[in-house]
Amino acid sequence: MDDGQRDAKKRGFARVLTILLVILALAACGGFLYRSGWLDRIHSVEDLRELIDSAGSMASVVYFLLQMMTVIIAPIPSNISMMAGALALGFWEAMILGVLAVIIGSVIVFLAVRRLGRNAAQRFMDRGVMEKYLPVIEEKQEMFLFLTMLFPFFPDDALCMLAGLTNIPLGRFVLIMALTRPWGLIFAALLGSGAISMPLWGWALIAVPMLVIFVLALKYSSEIESRLFHLVQRMTARFSRRRDGGDGR
């Protein structure tokens, strides 16, 4: 083994070690929150805001770690924690830190699975999700991942893990995350900070259809996901045909 190969091996080992240490640190934070009873007390945006505020001068750090945890280990939707962060820190700080944390968390999951392999991924997700999505991501790759990250109802964090099992380049994965994941988070930060203001009747016009969508999502989430899944498949197939046809001209 020459010096170049040894250096590459050392860099790879250091990268894996760093990823594992970050995951262990976040798991330790999650364990602390669980043992302290905080996770049992978190039932709303206001509960999360109190958790962030209670950190005092470390509030930004706690919020950033909490956002990363939503991607990696914690059963808290990142949009909810983003709203809480905007309440506690204001729109710009919460938005910038929150988006960065979610993208970094997605990259950590992607790299961890890429290094640890399929067996590790299977321990953290439902087998049915892997069997349904992995073959399509392997075949369609970037376009399918891009579209599923834009649509609601898809398991975003699980898709990041599955992407790590493909040969999608890291740089392209980061670009997809940067183009797709911030939009819902930015809207949540706008809502949480109060930057979006409108009269009561305007909120009612939004709230009623959102309530209908929420109820339908609870009742028919699997059917909605299945229909969107097939829609995205058709869209990516059409895109692939056009691209191949363009290459052939």
PDB file of C-alpha atoms in Angstrom:
ATOM      1  CA  MET A   1       0.000   0.000   0.000  1.00  0.00           C
ATOM      2  CA  ASP A   2       1.506   3.339  -1.058  1.00  0.00           C
ATOM      3  CA  ASP A   3       1.357   6.602   0.888  1.00  0.00           C
ATOM      4  CA  GLY A   4      -1.604   7.893  -1.124  1.00  0.00           C
ATOM      5  CA  GLN A   5      -3.699   4.838  -0.340  1.00  0.00           C
ATOM      6  CA  ARG A   6      -2.768   5.014   3.342  1.00  0.00           C
ATOM      7  CA  ASP A   7      -3.709   8.688   3.492  1.00  0.00           C
ATOM      8  CA  ALA A   8      -7.038   7.996   1.786  1.00  0.00           C
ATOM      9  CA  LYS A   9      -7.731   5.168   4.210  1.00  0.00           C
ATOM     10  CA  LYS A  10      -6.914   7.416   7.176  1.00  0.00           C
ATOM     11  CA  ARG A  11      -9.186  10.163   5.860  1.00  0.00           C
ATOM     12  CA  GLY A  12     -12.006   7.670   5.354  1.00  0.00           C
ATOM     13  CA  PHE A  13     -11.551   6.312   8.872  1.00  0.00           C
ATOM     14  CA  ALA A  14     -11.497   9.839  10.331  1.00  0.00           C
ATOM     15  CA  ARG A  15     -14.687  10.724   8.456  1.00  0.00           C
ATOM     16  CA  VAL A  16     -16.515   7.626   9.711  1.00  0.00           C
ATOM     17  CA  LEU A  17     -15.280   8.240  13.252  1.00  0.00           C
ATOM     18  CA  THR A  18     -16.455  11.854  13.126  1.00  0.00           C
ATOM     19  CA  ILE A  19     -19.902  10.860  11.862  1.00  0.00           C
ATOM     20  CA  LEU A  20     -20.275   8.201  14.551  1.00  0.00           C
ATOM     21  CA  LEU A  21     -19.170  10.634  17.267  1.00  0.00           C
ATOM     22  CA  VAL A  22     -21.710  13.216  16.102  1.00  0.00           C
ATOM     23  CA  ILE A  23     -24.485  10.601  16.087  1.00  0.00           C
ATOM     24  CA  LEU A  24     -23.453   9.380  19.554  1.00  0.00           C
ATOM     25  CA  ALA A  25     -23.389  12.953  20.858  1.00  0.00           C
ATOM     26  CA  LEU A  26     -26.870  13.638  19.498  1.00  0.00           C
ATOM     27  CA  ALA A  27     -28.091  10.322  20.886  1.00  0.00           C
ATOM     28  CA  ALA A  28     -26.670  11.327  24.271  1.00  0.00           C
ATOM     29  CA  CYS A  29     -28.537  14.643  24.070  1.00  0.00           C
ATOM     30  CA  GLY A  30     -31.721  12.778  23.179  1.00  0.00           C
ATOM     31  CA  GLY A  31     -31.166  10.384  26.076  1.00  0.00           C
ATOM     32  CA  PHE A  32     -30.694  13.295  28.460  1.00  0.00           C
ATOM     33  CA  LEU A  33     -33.907  14.939  27.280  1.00  0.00           C
ATOM     34  CA  TYR A  34     -35.752  11.634  27.674  1.00  0.00           C
ATOM     35  CA  ARG A  35     -34.425  10.924  31.175  1.00  0.00           C
ATOM     36  CA  SER A  36     -35.075  14.488  32.303  1.00  0.00           C
ATOM     37  CA  GLY A  37     -38.697  14.175  31.218  1.00  0.00           C
ATOM     38  CA  TRP A  38     -38.495  16.878  28.571  1.00  0.00           C
ATOM     39  CA  LEU A  39     -39.593  14.643  25.712  1.00  0.00           C
ATOM     40  CA  ASP A  40     -42.666  13.624  27.690  1.00  0.00           C
ATOM     41  CA  ARG A  41     -43.464  17.295  28.228  1.00  0.00           C
ATOM     42  CA  ILE A  42     -43.039  18.330  24.603  1.00  0.00           C
ATOM     43  CA  HIS A  43     -46.517  18.326  23.118  1.00  0.00           C
ATOM     44  CA  SER A  44     -46.594  21.666  21.320  1.00  0.00           C
ATOM     45  CA  VAL A  45     -44.599  24.472  19.748  1.00  0.00           C
ATOM     46  CA  GLU A  46     -44.805  26.348  23.043  1.00  0.00           C
ATOM     47  CA  ASP A  47     -43.207  23.430  24.930  1.00  0.00           C
ATOM     48  CA  LEU A  48     -40.301  23.422  22.498  1.00  0.00           C
ATOM     49  CA  ARG A  49     -39.956  27.196  22.763  1.00  0.00           C
ATOM     50  CA  GLU A  50     -39.690  26.870  26.549  1.00  0.00           C
ATOM     51  CA  LEU A  51     -37.004  24.213  26.128  1.00  0.00           C
ATOM     52  CA  ILE A  52     -34.968  26.498  23.845  1.00  0.00           C
ATOM     53  CA  ASP A  53     -35.492  29.570  26.044  1.00  0.00           C
ATOM     54  CA  SER A  54     -34.445  27.661  29.170  1.00  0.00           C
ATOM     55  CA  ALA A  55     -30.939  27.265  27.704  1.00  0.00           C
ATOM     56  CA  GLY A  56     -30.277  31.000  28.125  1.00  0.00           C
ATOM     57  CA  SER A  57     -27.102  32.066  26.333  1.00  0.00           C
ATOM     58  CA  MET A  58     -26.842  28.579  24.810  1.00  0.00           C
ATOM     59  CA  ALA A  59     -30.308  28.771  23.264  1.00  0.00           C
ATOM     60  CA  SER A  60     -28.973  28.944  19.690  1.00  0.00           C
ATOM     61  CA  VAL A  61     -26.770  25.871  20.254  1.00  0.00           C
ATOM     62  CA  VAL A  62     -29.633  23.898  21.826  1.00  0.00           C
ATOM     63  CA  TYR A  63     -31.923  24.840  18.949  1.00  0.00           C
ATOM     64  CA  PHE A  64     -29.317  23.853  16.332  1.00  0.00           C
ATOM     65  CA  LEU A  65     -28.745  20.451  17.991  1.00  0.00           C
ATOM     66  CA  LEU A  66     -32.481  19.937  18.371  1.00  0.00           C
ATOM     67  CA  GLN A  67     -32.977  20.537  14.648  1.00  0.00           C
ATOM     68  CA  MET A  68     -30.245  18.028  13.825  1.00  0.00           C
ATOM     69  CA  MET A  69     -31.865  15.529  16.179  1.00  0.00           C
ATOM     70  CA  THR A  70     -35.170  15.814  14.303  1.00  0.00           C
ATOM     71  CA  VAL A  71     -33.417  14.363  11.254  1.00  0.00           C
ATOM     72  CA  ILE A  72     -31.316  11.716  12.983  1.00  0.00           C
ATOM     73  CA  ILE A  73     -33.021  10.443  16.125  1.00  0.00           C
ATOM     74  CA  ALA A  74     -35.767  12.556  17.671  1.00  0.00           C
ATOM     75  CA  PRO A  75     -39.497  11.922  16.979  1.00  0.00           C
ATOM     76  CA  ILE A  76     -40.175  15.647  16.527  1.00  0.00           C
ATOM     77  CA  PRO A  77     -41.125  17.095  13.095  1.00  0.00           C
ATOM     78  CA  SER A  78     -38.502  19.620  12.008  1.00  0.00           C
ATOM     79  CA  ASN A  79     -41.217  22.115  10.971  1.00  0.00           C
ATOM     80  CA  ILE A  80     -42.558  22.149  14.537  1.00  0.00           C
ATOM     81  CA  SER A  81     -39.129  22.739  16.073  1.00  0.00           C
ATOM     82  CA  MET A  82     -38.490  25.430  13.430  1.00  0.00           C
ATOM     83  CA  MET A  83     -41.623  27.298  14.521  1.00  0.00           C
ATOM     84  CA  ALA A  84     -40.528  27.016  18.155  1.00  0.00           C
ATOM     85  CA  GLY A  85     -37.054  28.286  17.259  1.00  0.00           C
ATOM     86  CA  ALA A  86     -38.535  31.278  15.425  1.00  0.00           C
ATOM     87  CA  LEU A  87     -40.621  32.110  18.488  1.00  0.00           C
ATOM     88  CA  ALA A  88     -37.560  31.919  20.728  1.00  0.00           C
ATOM     89  CA  LEU A  89     -34.850  33.383  18.487  1.00  0.00           C
ATOM     90  CA  GLY A  90     -36.603  35.355  15.767  1.00  0.00           C
ATOM     91  CA  PHE A  91     -37.018  34.572  12.082  1.00  0.00           C
ATOM     92  CA  TRP A  92     -33.541  35.074  10.614  1.00  0.00           C
ATOM     93  CA  GLU A  93     -31.521  33.272  13.289  1.00  0.00           C
ATOM     94  CA  ALA A  94     -33.978  30.396  13.515  1.00  0.00           C
ATOM     95  CA  MET A  95     -34.267  30.078   9.742  1.00  0.00           C
ATOM     96  CA  ILE A  96     -30.523  30.080   9.043  1.00  0.00           C
ATOM     97  CA  LEU A  97     -29.590  27.767  11.926  1.00  0.00           C
ATOM     98  CA  GLY A  98     -32.571  25.488  11.329  1.00  0.00           C
ATOM     99  CA  VAL A  99     -31.999  25.018   7.609  1.00  0.00           C
ATOM    100  CA  LEU A 100     -28.275  24.410   8.140  1.00  0.00           C
ATOM    101  CA  ALA A 101     -28.990  21.901  10.909  1.00  0.00           C
ATOM    102  CA  VAL A 102     -31.467  19.928   8.793  1.00  0.00           C
ATOM    103  CA  ILE A 103     -29.148  19.848   5.774  1.00  0.00           C
ATOM    104  CA  ILE A 104     -26.146  18.866   7.915  1.00  0.00           C
ATOM    105  CA  GLY A 105     -28.246  16.209   9.648  1.00  0.00           C
ATOM    106  CA  SER A 106     -29.318  14.857   6.255  1.00  0.00           C
ATOM    107  CA  VAL A 107     -25.679  14.693   5.114  1.00  0.00           C
ATOM    108  CA  ILE A 108     -24.654  12.905   8.338  1.00  0.00           C
ATOM    109  CA  VAL A 109     -27.358  10.290   7.794  1.00  0.00           C
ATOM    110  CA  PHE A 110     -26.360   9.934   4.134  1.00  0.00           C
ATOM    111  CA  LEU A 111     -22.648   9.463   4.922  1.00  0.00           C
ATOM    112  CA  ALA A 112     -23.255   7.203   7.908  1.00  0.00           C
ATOM    113  CA  VAL A 113     -25.347   4.787   5.842  1.00  0.00           C
ATOM    114  CA  ARG A 114     -22.911   4.986   2.926  1.00  0.00           C
ATOM    115  CA  ARG A 115     -20.092   3.910   5.259  1.00  0.00           C
ATOM    116  CA  LEU A 116     -21.986   1.443   7.453  1.00  0.00           C
ATOM    117  CA  GLY A 117     -24.020  -0.228   4.709  1.00  0.00           C
ATOM    118  CA  ARG A 118     -27.440  -1.746   4.130  1.00  0.00           C
ATOM    119  CA  ASN A 119     -27.633  -3.733   7.366  1.00  0.00           C
ATOM    120  CA  ALA A 120     -27.212  -0.563   9.422  1.00  0.00           C
ATOM    121  CA  ALA A 121     -29.956   1.197   7.434  1.00  0.00           C
ATOM    122  CA  GLN A 122     -32.354  -1.698   7.983  1.00  0.00           C
ATOM    123  CA  ARG A 123     -32.073  -1.269  11.747  1.00  0.00           C
ATOM    124  CA  PHE A 124     -33.390   2.283  11.585  1.00  0.00           C
ATOM    125  CA  MET A 125     -36.264   2.017   9.134  1.00  0.00           C
ATOM    126  CA  ASP A 126     -39.194  -0.135   8.200  1.00  0.00           C
ATOM    127  CA  ARG A 127     -38.271  -2.915   5.792  1.00  0.00           C
ATOM    128  CA  GLY A 128     -41.262  -2.055   3.615  1.00  0.00           C
ATOM    129  CA  VAL A 129     -39.982   1.496   3.118  1.00  0.00           C
ATOM    130  CA  MET A 130     -36.607   0.194   1.987  1.00  0.00           C
ATOM    131  CA  GLU A 131     -38.096  -2.384  -0.386  1.00  0.00           C
ATOM    132  CA  LYS A 132     -40.466   0.200  -1.882  1.00  0.00           C
ATOM    133  CA  TYR A 133     -38.125   3.148  -2.369  1.00  0.00           C
ATOM    134  CA  LEU A 134     -34.574   1.833  -2.702  1.00  0.00           C
ATOM    135  CA  PRO A 135     -34.981   0.192  -6.162  1.00  0.00           C
ATOM    136  CA  VAL A 136     -36.546   3.373  -7.563  1.00  0.00           C
ATOM    137  CA  ILE A 137     -33.879   5.650  -6.069  1.00  0.00           C
ATOM    138  CA  GLU A 138     -31.176   3.347  -7.458  1.00  0.00           C
ATOM    139  CA  GLU A 139     -32.777   3.491 -10.923  1.00  0.00           C
ATOM    140  CA  LYS A 140     -33.965   7.127 -11.132  1.00  0.00           C
ATOM    141  CA  GLN A 141     -31.508   8.586  -8.614  1.00  0.00           C
ATOM    142  CA  GLU A 142     -31.279  12.387  -8.510  1.00  0.00           C
ATOM    143  CA  MET A 143     -34.577  13.357 -10.170  1.00  0.00           C
ATOM    144  CA  PHE A 144     -36.684  10.976  -8.081  1.00  0.00           C
ATOM    145  CA  LEU A 145     -34.960  12.095  -4.880  1.00  0.00           C
ATOM    146  CA  PHE A 146     -35.429  15.747  -5.856  1.00  0.00           C
ATOM    147  CA  LEU A 147     -39.167  15.378  -6.491  1.00  0.00           C
ATOM    148  CA  THR A 148     -39.914  13.303  -3.391  1.00  0.00           C
ATOM    149  CA  MET A 149     -38.133  15.877  -1.238  1.00  0.00           C
ATOM    150  CA  LEU A 150     -40.357  18.600  -2.703  1.00  0.00           C
ATOM    151  CA  PHE A 151     -43.664  16.770  -2.151  1.00  0.00           C
ATOM    152  CA  PRO A 152     -45.217  16.241   1.289  1.00  0.00           C
ATOM    153  CA  PHE A 153     -46.143  12.804   2.684  1.00  0.00           C
ATOM    154  CA  PHE A 154     -42.827  11.183   1.720  1.00  0.00           C
ATOM    155  CA  PRO A 155     -40.453   9.896   4.463  1.00  0.00           C
ATOM    156  CA  ASP A 156     -37.704  12.494   3.869  1.00  0.00           C
ATOM    157  CA  ASP A 157     -35.263  11.277   6.519  1.00  0.00           C
ATOM    158  CA  ALA A 158     -35.583   7.649   5.407  1.00  0.00           C
ATOM    159  CA  LEU A 159     -34.975   8.726   1.803  1.00  0.00           C
ATOM    160  CA  CYS A 160     -31.730  10.411   2.893  1.00  0.00           C
ATOM    161  CA  MET A 161     -30.626   7.117   4.400  1.00  0.00           C
ATOM    162  CA  LEU A 162     -31.542   5.177   1.273  1.00  0.00           C
ATOM    163  CA  ALA A 163     -29.728   7.687  -0.930  1.00  0.00           C
ATOM    164  CA  GLY A 164     -26.568   6.756   0.979  1.00  0.00           C
ATOM    165  CA  LEU A 165     -26.908   3.210  -0.377  1.00  0.00           C
ATOM    166  CA  THR A 166     -26.762   4.433  -3.981  1.00  0.00           C
ATOM    167  CA  ASN A 167     -23.902   5.895  -5.996  1.00  0.00           C
ATOM    168  CA  ILE A 168     -25.312   9.441  -5.926  1.00  0.00           C
ATOM    169  CA  PRO A 169     -22.265  11.725  -5.407  1.00  0.00           C
ATOM    170  CA  LEU A 170     -22.118  13.568  -2.088  1.00  0.00           C
ATOM    171  CA  GLY A 171     -21.943  16.970  -3.796  1.00  0.00           C
ATOM    172  CA  ARG A 172     -25.083  16.271  -5.800  1.00  0.00           C
ATOM    173  CA  PHE A 173     -26.901  15.021  -2.715  1.00  0.00           C
ATOM    174  CA  VAL A 174     -26.006  18.216  -0.831  1.00  0.00           C
ATOM    175  CA  LEU A 175     -27.270  20.295  -3.775  1.00  0.00           C
ATOM    176  CA  ILE A 176     -30.584  18.411  -3.797  1.00  0.00           C
ATOM    177  CA  MET A 177     -30.990  18.961  -0.057  1.00  0.00           C
ATOM    178  CA  ALA A 178     -30.177  22.661  -0.412  1.00  0.00           C
ATOM    179  CA  LEU A 179     -32.741  23.076  -3.202  1.00  0.00           C
ATOM    180  CA  THR A 180     -35.586  21.102  -1.620  1.00  0.00           C
ATOM    181  CA  ARG A 181     -35.496  20.949   2.180  1.00  0.00           C
ATOM    182  CA  PRO A 182     -35.489  24.667   3.116  1.00  0.00           C
ATOM    183  CA  TRP A 183     -38.891  25.688   1.699  1.00  0.00           C
ATOM    184  CA  GLY A 184     -41.201  24.131   4.267  1.00  0.00           C
ATOM    185  CA  LEU A 185     -38.786  25.116   7.021  1.00  0.00           C
ATOM    186  CA  ILE A 186     -38.708  28.756   5.881  1.00  0.00           C
ATOM    187  CA  PHE A 187     -42.506  28.882   5.850  1.00  0.00           C
ATOM    188  CA  ALA A 188     -42.597  27.375   9.368  1.00  0.00           C
ATOM    189  CA  ALA A 189     -40.100  29.996  10.565  1.00  0.00           C
ATOM    190  CA  LEU A 190     -42.228  32.771   9.038  1.00  0.00           C
ATOM    191  CA  LEU A 191     -45.287  31.457  10.859  1.00  0.00           C
ATOM    192  CA  GLY A 192     -43.440  31.008  14.149  1.00  0.00           C
ATOM    193  CA  SER A 193     -41.895  34.470  14.106  1.00  0.00           C
ATOM    194  CA  GLY A 194     -45.143  36.190  13.181  1.00  0.00           C
ATOM    195  CA  ALA A 195     -43.534  37.595  10.025  1.00  0.00           C
ATOM    196  CA  ILE A 196     -46.586  36.439   8.065  1.00  0.00           C
ATOM    197  CA  SER A 197     -49.496  38.596   9.177  1.00  0.00           C
ATOM    198  CA  MET A 198     -53.004  38.772   7.759  1.00  0.00           C
ATOM    199  CA  PRO A 199     -56.537  39.463   8.991  1.00  0.00           C
ATOM    200  CA  LEU A 200     -58.496  36.796  10.817  1.00  0.00           C
ATOM    201  CA  TRP A 201     -60.611  35.989   7.774  1.00  0.00           C
ATOM    202  CA  GLY A 202     -57.430  35.372   5.776  1.00  0.00           C
ATOM    203  CA  TRP A 203     -56.196  32.844   8.321  1.00  0.00           C
ATOM    204  CA  ALA A 204     -59.652  31.218   8.227  1.00  0.00           C
ATOM    205  CA  LEU A 205     -59.401  30.815   4.447  1.00  0.00           C
ATOM    206  CA  ILE A 206     -56.082  29.022   4.959  1.00  0.00           C
ATOM    207  CA  ALA A 207     -57.042  27.102   8.098  1.00  0.00           C
ATOM    208  CA  VAL A 208     -60.189  25.446   6.730  1.00  0.00           C
ATOM    209  CA  PRO A 209     -58.581  23.729   3.709  1.00  0.00           C
ATOM    210  CA  MET A 210     -55.493  22.927   5.799  1.00  0.00           C
ATOM    211  CA  LEU A 211     -57.728  21.257   8.395  1.00  0.00           C
ATOM    212  CA  VAL A 212     -59.432  19.250   5.645  1.00  0.00           C
ATOM    213  CA  ILE A 213     -56.037  18.229   4.238  1.00  0.00           C
ATOM    214  CA  PHE A 214     -54.827  17.296   7.730  1.00  0.00           C
ATOM    215  CA  VAL A 215     -57.878  15.081   8.404  1.00  0.00           C
ATOM    216  CA  LEU A 216     -57.579  13.438   4.982  1.00  0.00           C
ATOM    217  CA  ALA A 217     -53.854  12.923   5.555  1.00  0.00           C
ATOM    218  CA  LEU A 218     -54.508  11.180   8.867  1.00  0.00           C
ATOM    219  CA  LYS A 219     -57.128   8.916   7.316  1.00  0.00           C
ATOM    220  CA  TYR A 220     -55.642   8.301   3.872  1.00  0.00           C
ATOM    221  CA  SER A 221     -51.906   8.991   4.311  1.00  0.00           C
ATOM    222  CA  SER A 222     -50.816   5.636   2.873  1.00  0.00           C
ATOM    223  CA  GLU A 223     -53.096   6.020  -0.167  1.00  0.00           C
ATOM    224  CA  ILE A 224     -51.911   9.607  -0.743  1.00  0.00           C
ATOM    225  CA  GLU A 225     -48.277   8.555  -0.468  1.00  0.00           C
ATOM    226  CA  SER A 226     -48.874   5.674  -2.884  1.00  0.00           C
ATOM    227  CA  ARG A 227     -50.507   7.946  -5.467  1.00  0.00           C
ATOM    228  CA  LEU A 228     -47.742  10.527  -5.141  1.00  0.00           C
ATOM    229  CA  PHE A 229     -45.169   7.748  -5.390  1.00  0.00           C
ATOM    230  CA  HIS A 230     -46.574   6.608  -8.739  1.00  0.00           C
ATOM    231  CA  LEU A 231     -46.933  10.209  -9.916  1.00  0.00           C
ATOM    232  CA  VAL A 232     -43.277  10.931  -9.169  1.00  0.00           C
ATOM    233  CA  GLN A 233     -42.277   7.685 -10.877  1.00  0.00           C
ATOM    234  CA  ARG A 234     -44.094   8.758 -14.052  1.00  0.00           C
ATOM    235  CA  MET A 235     -42.567  12.236 -13.902  1.00  0.00           C
ATOM    236  CA  THR A 236     -39.038  10.891 -13.531  1.00  0.00           C
ATOM    237  CA  ALA A 237     -39.592   8.336 -16.302  1.00  0.00           C
ATOM    238  CA  ARG A 238     -40.807  11.107 -18.622  1.00  0.00           C
ATOM    239  CA  PHE A 239     -37.816  13.263 -17.709  1.00  0.00           C
ATOM    240  CA  SER A 240     -35.449  10.341 -18.378  1.00  0.00           C
ATOM    241  CA  ARG A 241     -36.995   9.682 -21.787  1.00  0.00           C
ATOM    242  CA  ARG A 242     -36.681  13.320 -22.787  1.00  0.00           C
ATOM    243  CA  ARG A 243     -33.093  13.479 -21.591  1.00  0.00           C
ATOM    244  CA  ASP A 244     -32.151  10.270 -23.410  1.00  0.00           C
ATOM    245  CA  GLY A 245     -33.916  11.482 -26.524  1.00  0.00           C
ATOM    246  CA  GLY A 246     -32.050  14.758 -26.302  1.00  0.00           C
ATOM    247  CA  ASP A 247     -28.753  12.958 -25.946  1.00  0.00           C
ATOM    248  CA  GLY A 248     -29.541  10.907 -28.999  1.00  0.00           C
ATOM    249  CA  ARG A 249     -30.085  13.940 -31.248  1.00  0.00           C
TER     250      ARG A 249
END
